[in-house]
């Protein structure tokens, strides 16, 4: 009895053979653990696709307009990097730290997952965080002009020392968020939950604007 199967049924873990053609069933992940990347070493692994980085550090790397889609970054640190206009569609970013980075115009709403990020001394102007769960996220001493947090969960998030001119918080959950030392924010109390949030004077007076209240 012949044990051979028809060609159409022969598969391996990575490929499926049909006639004389090869169809990819899945991509194999390339894993990097606890690696310190600089510009030179990082460029050697481009283009990125289906990579997983765990506890890696990226130092002074230009990610501008780079396609980071379908990659995973877990507990990674970005220092002095430029990620402006990078594509993060279906990217996983978990517990990552951004220090003195430019992250301008990035649509984080397209990520597969974006949890507990920390931004320090970074520029996030015009970036989008709509509908994301950002509980306990940190945005400390950052520039965040016209950032969009529409209906995001920002409970227990920290914004201390950040510039929030034109930032959108409509429908967001700001329960127990910390805005002490933050500047130029405008939050509509009629559509935003600010229960137990912390604010400092005089910036807290901006909360009255949406209520059409003036102090003399």
PDB file of N, CA and C in Angstrom, residues 70-147:
ATOM      1  N   UNK A  70       2.712  44.818  12.591  1.00  0.00           N
ATOM      2  CA  UNK A  70       2.798  43.373  12.805  1.00  0.00           C
ATOM      3  C   UNK A  70       4.015  42.946  13.608  1.00  0.00           C
ATOM      4  N   UNK A  71       4.587  43.876  14.391  1.00  0.00           N
ATOM      5  CA  UNK A  71       5.694  43.545  15.281  1.00  0.00           C
ATOM      6  C   UNK A  71       5.250  43.689  16.730  1.00  0.00           C
ATOM      7  N   UNK A  72       6.025  43.105  17.646  1.00  0.00           N
ATOM      8  CA  UNK A  72       5.695  43.153  19.071  1.00  0.00           C
ATOM      9  C   UNK A  72       6.854  43.772  19.849  1.00  0.00           C
ATOM     10  N   UNK A  73       6.522  44.735  20.713  1.00  0.00           N
ATOM     11  CA  UNK A  73       7.503  45.368  21.579  1.00  0.00           C
ATOM     12  C   UNK A  73       7.001  45.225  23.018  1.00  0.00           C
ATOM     13  N   UNK A  74       7.686  44.440  23.812  1.00  0.00           N
ATOM     14  CA  UNK A  74       7.237  44.130  25.171  1.00  0.00           C
ATOM     15  C   UNK A  74       8.283  44.599  26.181  1.00  0.00           C
ATOM     16  N   UNK A  75       7.882  45.508  27.057  1.00  0.00           N
ATOM     17  CA  UNK A  75       8.761  46.057  28.088  1.00  0.00           C
ATOM     18  C   UNK A  75      10.059  46.599  27.487  1.00  0.00           C
ATOM     19  N   UNK A  76       9.935  47.301  26.373  1.00  0.00           N
ATOM     20  CA  UNK A  76      11.096  47.891  25.714  1.00  0.00           C
ATOM     21  C   UNK A  76      11.263  49.354  26.102  1.00  0.00           C
ATOM     22  N   UNK A  77      12.463  49.867  25.885  1.00  0.00           N
ATOM     23  CA  UNK A  77      12.771  51.257  26.204  1.00  0.00           C
ATOM     24  C   UNK A  77      13.291  51.960  24.942  1.00  0.00           C
ATOM     25  N   UNK A  78      12.697  53.130  24.654  1.00  0.00           N
ATOM     26  CA  UNK A  78      13.125  53.954  23.529  1.00  0.00           C
ATOM     27  C   UNK A  78      13.728  55.246  24.091  1.00  0.00           C
ATOM     28  N   UNK A  79      14.987  55.501  23.820  1.00  0.00           N
ATOM     29  CA  UNK A  79      15.650  56.689  24.331  1.00  0.00           C
ATOM     30  C   UNK A  79      16.199  57.523  23.176  1.00  0.00           C
ATOM     31  N   UNK A  80      15.838  58.814  23.167  1.00  0.00           N
ATOM     32  CA  UNK A  80      16.334  59.754  22.158  1.00  0.00           C
ATOM     33  C   UNK A  80      16.039  59.272  20.732  1.00  0.00           C
ATOM     34  N   UNK A  81      14.878  58.663  20.562  1.00  0.00           N
ATOM     35  CA  UNK A  81      14.490  58.155  19.246  1.00  0.00           C
ATOM     36  C   UNK A  81      13.454  59.070  18.592  1.00  0.00           C
ATOM     37  N   UNK A  82      13.368  58.996  17.268  1.00  0.00           N
ATOM     38  CA  UNK A  82      12.358  59.730  16.511  1.00  0.00           C
ATOM     39  C   UNK A  82      11.418  58.722  15.849  1.00  0.00           C
ATOM     40  N   UNK A  83      10.184  58.654  16.371  1.00  0.00           N
ATOM     41  CA  UNK A  83       9.177  57.739  15.824  1.00  0.00           C
ATOM     42  C   UNK A  83       8.069  58.490  15.087  1.00  0.00           C
ATOM     43  N   UNK A  84       8.319  59.729  14.724  1.00  0.00           N
ATOM     44  CA  UNK A  84       7.285  60.555  14.110  1.00  0.00           C
ATOM     45  C   UNK A  84       6.749  59.933  12.823  1.00  0.00           C
ATOM     46  N   UNK A  85       5.420  59.908  12.728  1.00  0.00           N
ATOM     47  CA  UNK A  85       4.709  59.397  11.548  1.00  0.00           C
ATOM     48  C   UNK A  85       5.002  57.930  11.249  1.00  0.00           C
ATOM     49  N   UNK A  86       5.476  57.187  12.251  1.00  0.00           N
ATOM     50  CA  UNK A  86       5.673  55.751  12.052  1.00  0.00           C
ATOM     51  C   UNK A  86       4.310  55.059  11.981  1.00  0.00           C
ATOM     52  N   UNK A  87       4.238  53.971  11.232  1.00  0.00           N
ATOM     53  CA  UNK A  87       3.004  53.187  11.135  1.00  0.00           C
ATOM     54  C   UNK A  87       3.031  52.088  12.194  1.00  0.00           C
ATOM     55  N   UNK A  88       2.006  52.072  13.048  1.00  0.00           N
ATOM     56  CA  UNK A  88       1.933  51.063  14.112  1.00  0.00           C
ATOM     57  C   UNK A  88       0.662  50.219  13.972  1.00  0.00           C
ATOM     58  N   UNK A  89       0.190  50.062  12.766  1.00  0.00           N
ATOM     59  CA  UNK A  89      -1.024  49.280  12.536  1.00  0.00           C
ATOM     60  C   UNK A  89      -0.792  47.820  12.912  1.00  0.00           C
ATOM     61  N   UNK A  90      -1.651  47.298  13.795  1.00  0.00           N
ATOM     62  CA  UNK A  90      -1.558  45.916  14.277  1.00  0.00           C
ATOM     63  C   UNK A  90      -0.236  45.611  14.986  1.00  0.00           C
ATOM     64  N   UNK A  91       0.384  46.644  15.530  1.00  0.00           N
ATOM     65  CA  UNK A  91       1.592  46.477  16.329  1.00  0.00           C
ATOM     66  C   UNK A  91       1.202  46.295  17.799  1.00  0.00           C
ATOM     67  N   UNK A  92       1.949  45.481  18.522  1.00  0.00           N
ATOM     68  CA  UNK A  92       1.724  45.316  19.961  1.00  0.00           C
ATOM     69  C   UNK A  92       2.800  46.084  20.717  1.00  0.00           C
ATOM     70  N   UNK A  93       2.374  46.987  21.596  1.00  0.00           N
ATOM     71  CA  UNK A  93       3.284  47.753  22.445  1.00  0.00           C
ATOM     72  C   UNK A  93       2.820  47.583  23.887  1.00  0.00           C
ATOM     73  N   UNK A  94       3.564  46.822  24.659  1.00  0.00           N
ATOM     74  CA  UNK A  94       3.144  46.525  26.030  1.00  0.00           C
ATOM     75  C   UNK A  94       4.210  46.992  27.023  1.00  0.00           C
ATOM     76  N   UNK A  95       3.789  47.881  27.942  1.00  0.00           N
ATOM     77  CA  UNK A  95       4.667  48.355  29.023  1.00  0.00           C
ATOM     78  C   UNK A  95       5.978  48.924  28.485  1.00  0.00           C
ATOM     79  N   UNK A  96       5.877  49.756  27.442  1.00  0.00           N
ATOM     80  CA  UNK A  96       7.075  50.364  26.856  1.00  0.00           C
ATOM     81  C   UNK A  96       7.308  51.769  27.414  1.00  0.00           C
ATOM     82  N   UNK A  97       8.581  52.168  27.455  1.00  0.00           N
ATOM     83  CA  UNK A  97       8.973  53.474  27.980  1.00  0.00           C
ATOM     84  C   UNK A  97       9.618  54.293  26.860  1.00  0.00           C
ATOM     85  N   UNK A  98       9.207  55.555  26.765  1.00  0.00           N
ATOM     86  CA  UNK A  98       9.749  56.473  25.765  1.00  0.00           C
ATOM     87  C   UNK A  98      10.358  57.657  26.503  1.00  0.00           C
ATOM     88  N   UNK A  99      11.650  57.869  26.334  1.00  0.00           N
ATOM     89  CA  UNK A  99      12.371  58.909  27.069  1.00  0.00           C
ATOM     90  C   UNK A  99      13.032  59.855  26.076  1.00  0.00           C
ATOM     91  N   UNK A 100      12.665  61.125  26.163  1.00  0.00           N
ATOM     92  CA  UNK A 100      13.220  62.158  25.282  1.00  0.00           C
ATOM     93  C   UNK A 100      13.094  61.755  23.807  1.00  0.00           C
ATOM     94  N   UNK A 101      11.889  61.351  23.438  1.00  0.00           N
ATOM     95  CA  UNK A 101      11.629  60.903  22.061  1.00  0.00           C
ATOM     96  C   UNK A 101      10.688  61.867  21.338  1.00  0.00           C
ATOM     97  N   UNK A 102      10.733  61.844  20.001  1.00  0.00           N
ATOM     98  CA  UNK A 102       9.745  62.511  19.170  1.00  0.00           C
ATOM     99  C   UNK A 102       8.780  61.445  18.663  1.00  0.00           C
ATOM    100  N   UNK A 103       7.510  61.611  19.018  1.00  0.00           N
ATOM    101  CA  UNK A 103       6.485  60.642  18.630  1.00  0.00           C
ATOM    102  C   UNK A 103       5.311  61.450  18.053  1.00  0.00           C
ATOM    103  N   UNK A 104       5.588  62.194  17.009  1.00  0.00           N
ATOM    104  CA  UNK A 104       4.634  63.158  16.467  1.00  0.00           C
ATOM    105  C   UNK A 104       3.805  62.522  15.347  1.00  0.00           C
ATOM    106  N   UNK A 105       2.482  62.716  15.442  1.00  0.00           N
ATOM    107  CA  UNK A 105       1.604  62.272  14.368  1.00  0.00           C
ATOM    108  C   UNK A 105       1.446  60.766  14.250  1.00  0.00           C
ATOM    109  N   UNK A 106       1.568  60.050  15.362  1.00  0.00           N
ATOM    110  CA  UNK A 106       1.429  58.590  15.336  1.00  0.00           C
ATOM    111  C   UNK A 106       0.007  58.203  15.762  1.00  0.00           C
ATOM    112  N   UNK A 107      -0.622  57.328  14.993  1.00  0.00           N
ATOM    113  CA  UNK A 107      -1.982  56.879  15.299  1.00  0.00           C
ATOM    114  C   UNK A 107      -1.933  55.581  16.096  1.00  0.00           C
ATOM    115  N   UNK A 108      -1.841  55.699  17.421  1.00  0.00           N
ATOM    116  CA  UNK A 108      -1.766  54.526  18.275  1.00  0.00           C
ATOM    117  C   UNK A 108      -3.094  53.770  18.329  1.00  0.00           C
ATOM    118  N   UNK A 109      -4.166  54.378  17.857  1.00  0.00           N
ATOM    119  CA  UNK A 109      -5.462  53.691  17.836  1.00  0.00           C
ATOM    120  C   UNK A 109      -5.456  52.503  16.883  1.00  0.00           C
ATOM    121  N   UNK A 110      -4.493  52.439  15.990  1.00  0.00           N
ATOM    122  CA  UNK A 110      -4.416  51.340  15.027  1.00  0.00           C
ATOM    123  C   UNK A 110      -3.633  50.138  15.556  1.00  0.00           C
ATOM    124  N   UNK A 111      -3.065  50.266  16.750  1.00  0.00           N
ATOM    125  CA  UNK A 111      -2.264  49.167  17.275  1.00  0.00           C
ATOM    126  C   UNK A 111      -3.129  47.953  17.615  1.00  0.00           C
ATOM    127  N   UNK A 112      -2.501  46.802  17.653  1.00  0.00           N
ATOM    128  CA  UNK A 112      -3.185  45.591  18.115  1.00  0.00           C
ATOM    129  C   UNK A 112      -3.428  45.682  19.614  1.00  0.00           C
ATOM    130  N   UNK A 113      -2.445  46.220  20.346  1.00  0.00           N
ATOM    131  CA  UNK A 113      -2.562  46.440  21.788  1.00  0.00           C
ATOM    132  C   UNK A 113      -1.548  47.509  22.173  1.00  0.00           C
ATOM    133  N   UNK A 114      -1.971  48.392  23.091  1.00  0.00           N
ATOM    134  CA  UNK A 114      -1.087  49.466  23.539  1.00  0.00           C
ATOM    135  C   UNK A 114      -1.395  49.703  25.013  1.00  0.00           C
ATOM    136  N   UNK A 115      -0.623  49.061  25.889  1.00  0.00           N
ATOM    137  CA  UNK A 115      -0.967  49.068  27.305  1.00  0.00           C
ATOM    138  C   UNK A 115       0.152  49.643  28.164  1.00  0.00           C
ATOM    139  N   UNK A 116      -0.250  50.426  29.160  1.00  0.00           N
ATOM    140  CA  UNK A 116       0.611  51.003  30.192  1.00  0.00           C
ATOM    141  C   UNK A 116       1.884  51.632  29.630  1.00  0.00           C
ATOM    142  N   UNK A 117       1.760  52.559  28.684  1.00  0.00           N
ATOM    143  CA  UNK A 117       2.961  53.239  28.177  1.00  0.00           C
ATOM    144  C   UNK A 117       3.428  54.318  29.146  1.00  0.00           C
ATOM    145  N   UNK A 118       4.708  54.660  29.054  1.00  0.00           N
ATOM    146  CA  UNK A 118       5.282  55.747  29.839  1.00  0.00           C
ATOM    147  C   UNK A 118       6.069  56.658  28.907  1.00  0.00           C
ATOM    148  N   UNK A 119       5.722  57.943  28.919  1.00  0.00           N
ATOM    149  CA  UNK A 119       6.424  58.933  28.104  1.00  0.00           C
ATOM    150  C   UNK A 119       7.026  59.985  29.031  1.00  0.00           C
ATOM    151  N   UNK A 120       8.318  60.234  28.887  1.00  0.00           N
ATOM    152  CA  UNK A 120       9.004  61.243  29.694  1.00  0.00           C
ATOM    153  C   UNK A 120       9.747  62.208  28.772  1.00  0.00           C
ATOM    154  N   UNK A 121       9.521  63.505  28.980  1.00  0.00           N
ATOM    155  CA  UNK A 121      10.250  64.539  28.233  1.00  0.00           C
ATOM    156  C   UNK A 121      10.163  64.308  26.722  1.00  0.00           C
ATOM    157  N   UNK A 122       9.001  63.910  26.249  1.00  0.00           N
ATOM    158  CA  UNK A 122       8.848  63.564  24.832  1.00  0.00           C
ATOM    159  C   UNK A 122       7.822  64.451  24.141  1.00  0.00           C
ATOM    160  N   UNK A 123       7.894  64.511  22.811  1.00  0.00           N
ATOM    161  CA  UNK A 123       6.944  65.274  21.996  1.00  0.00           C
ATOM    162  C   UNK A 123       5.978  64.312  21.323  1.00  0.00           C
ATOM    163  N   UNK A 124       4.677  64.454  21.662  1.00  0.00           N
ATOM    164  CA  UNK A 124       3.644  63.588  21.096  1.00  0.00           C
ATOM    165  C   UNK A 124       2.603  64.388  20.317  1.00  0.00           C
ATOM    166  N   UNK A 125       2.932  65.581  19.890  1.00  0.00           N
ATOM    167  CA  UNK A 125       1.983  66.453  19.220  1.00  0.00           C
ATOM    168  C   UNK A 125       1.282  65.730  18.068  1.00  0.00           C
ATOM    169  N   UNK A 126      -0.044  65.948  17.975  1.00  0.00           N
ATOM    170  CA  UNK A 126      -0.884  65.465  16.875  1.00  0.00           C
ATOM    171  C   UNK A 126      -1.023  63.937  16.825  1.00  0.00           C
ATOM    172  N   UNK A 127      -0.639  63.246  17.868  1.00  0.00           N
ATOM    173  CA  UNK A 127      -0.812  61.796  17.894  1.00  0.00           C
ATOM    174  C   UNK A 127      -2.237  61.440  18.327  1.00  0.00           C
ATOM    175  N   UNK A 128      -2.665  60.216  18.034  1.00  0.00           N
ATOM    176  CA  UNK A 128      -4.047  59.789  18.260  1.00  0.00           C
ATOM    177  C   UNK A 128      -4.071  58.584  19.198  1.00  0.00           C
ATOM    178  N   UNK A 129      -4.906  58.696  20.250  1.00  0.00           N
ATOM    179  CA  UNK A 129      -5.075  57.623  21.231  1.00  0.00           C
ATOM    180  C   UNK A 129      -6.557  57.299  21.424  1.00  0.00           C
ATOM    181  N   UNK A 130      -7.359  57.504  20.421  1.00  0.00           N
ATOM    182  CA  UNK A 130      -8.800  57.311  20.543  1.00  0.00           C
ATOM    183  C   UNK A 130      -9.168  55.900  20.994  1.00  0.00           C
ATOM    184  N   UNK A 131     -10.091  55.835  21.977  1.00  0.00           N
ATOM    185  CA  UNK A 131     -10.731  54.592  22.404  1.00  0.00           C
ATOM    186  C   UNK A 131      -9.783  53.589  23.064  1.00  0.00           C
ATOM    187  N   UNK A 132      -8.548  53.982  23.339  1.00  0.00           N
ATOM    188  CA  UNK A 132      -7.583  53.049  23.923  1.00  0.00           C
ATOM    189  C   UNK A 132      -7.744  52.936  25.431  1.00  0.00           C
ATOM    190  N   UNK A 133      -7.372  51.802  25.970  1.00  0.00           N
ATOM    191  CA  UNK A 133      -7.320  51.613  27.420  1.00  0.00           C
ATOM    192  C   UNK A 133      -5.917  51.985  27.899  1.00  0.00           C
ATOM    193  N   UNK A 134      -5.785  53.181  28.466  1.00  0.00           N
ATOM    194  CA  UNK A 134      -4.492  53.706  28.893  1.00  0.00           C
ATOM    195  C   UNK A 134      -4.446  53.899  30.408  1.00  0.00           C
ATOM    196  N   UNK A 135      -5.058  52.982  31.123  1.00  0.00           N
ATOM    197  CA  UNK A 135      -5.056  53.049  32.578  1.00  0.00           C
ATOM    198  C   UNK A 135      -3.626  53.102  33.114  1.00  0.00           C
ATOM    199  N   UNK A 136      -3.373  54.072  33.993  1.00  0.00           N
ATOM    200  CA  UNK A 136      -2.064  54.241  34.648  1.00  0.00           C
ATOM    201  C   UNK A 136      -0.943  54.632  33.686  1.00  0.00           C
ATOM    202  N   UNK A 137      -1.297  55.106  32.501  1.00  0.00           N
ATOM    203  CA  UNK A 137      -0.267  55.593  31.581  1.00  0.00           C
ATOM    204  C   UNK A 137       0.400  56.847  32.148  1.00  0.00           C
ATOM    205  N   UNK A 138       1.651  57.081  31.761  1.00  0.00           N
ATOM    206  CA  UNK A 138       2.406  58.244  32.236  1.00  0.00           C
ATOM    207  C   UNK A 138       2.794  59.119  31.050  1.00  0.00           C
ATOM    208  N   UNK A 139       2.425  60.387  31.127  1.00  0.00           N
ATOM    209  CA  UNK A 139       2.829  61.398  30.144  1.00  0.00           C
ATOM    210  C   UNK A 139       3.438  62.547  30.956  1.00  0.00           C
ATOM    211  N   UNK A 140       4.698  62.478  31.267  1.00  0.00           N
ATOM    212  CA  UNK A 140       5.311  63.429  32.194  1.00  0.00           C
ATOM    213  C   UNK A 140       6.245  64.385  31.467  1.00  0.00           C
ATOM    214  N   UNK A 141       5.962  65.684  31.640  1.00  0.00           N
ATOM    215  CA  UNK A 141       6.776  66.742  31.028  1.00  0.00           C
ATOM    216  C   UNK A 141       6.869  66.571  29.510  1.00  0.00           C
ATOM    217  N   UNK A 142       5.728  66.315  28.898  1.00  0.00           N
ATOM    218  CA  UNK A 142       5.676  66.086  27.452  1.00  0.00           C
ATOM    219  C   UNK A 142       4.952  67.227  26.733  1.00  0.00           C
ATOM    220  N   UNK A 143       5.262  67.390  25.456  1.00  0.00           N
ATOM    221  CA  UNK A 143       4.506  68.291  24.589  1.00  0.00           C
ATOM    222  C   UNK A 143       3.432  67.467  23.892  1.00  0.00           C
ATOM    223  N   UNK A 144       2.149  67.852  24.105  1.00  0.00           N
ATOM    224  CA  UNK A 144       1.036  67.042  23.611  1.00  0.00           C
ATOM    225  C   UNK A 144      -0.012  67.921  22.937  1.00  0.00           C
ATOM    226  N   UNK A 145       0.429  68.788  22.063  1.00  0.00           N
ATOM    227  CA  UNK A 145      -0.485  69.697  21.366  1.00  0.00           C
ATOM    228  C   UNK A 145      -1.411  68.914  20.434  1.00  0.00           C
ATOM    229  N   UNK A 146      -2.703  69.166  20.576  1.00  0.00           N
ATOM    230  CA  UNK A 146      -3.743  68.596  19.718  1.00  0.00           C
ATOM    231  C   UNK A 146      -3.723  67.064  19.686  1.00  0.00           C
ATOM    232  N   UNK A 147      -3.305  66.460  20.771  1.00  0.00           N
ATOM    233  CA  UNK A 147      -3.388  65.007  20.891  1.00  0.00           C
ATOM    234  C   UNK A 147      -4.857  64.613  21.066  1.00  0.00           C
TER     235      UNK A 147
END
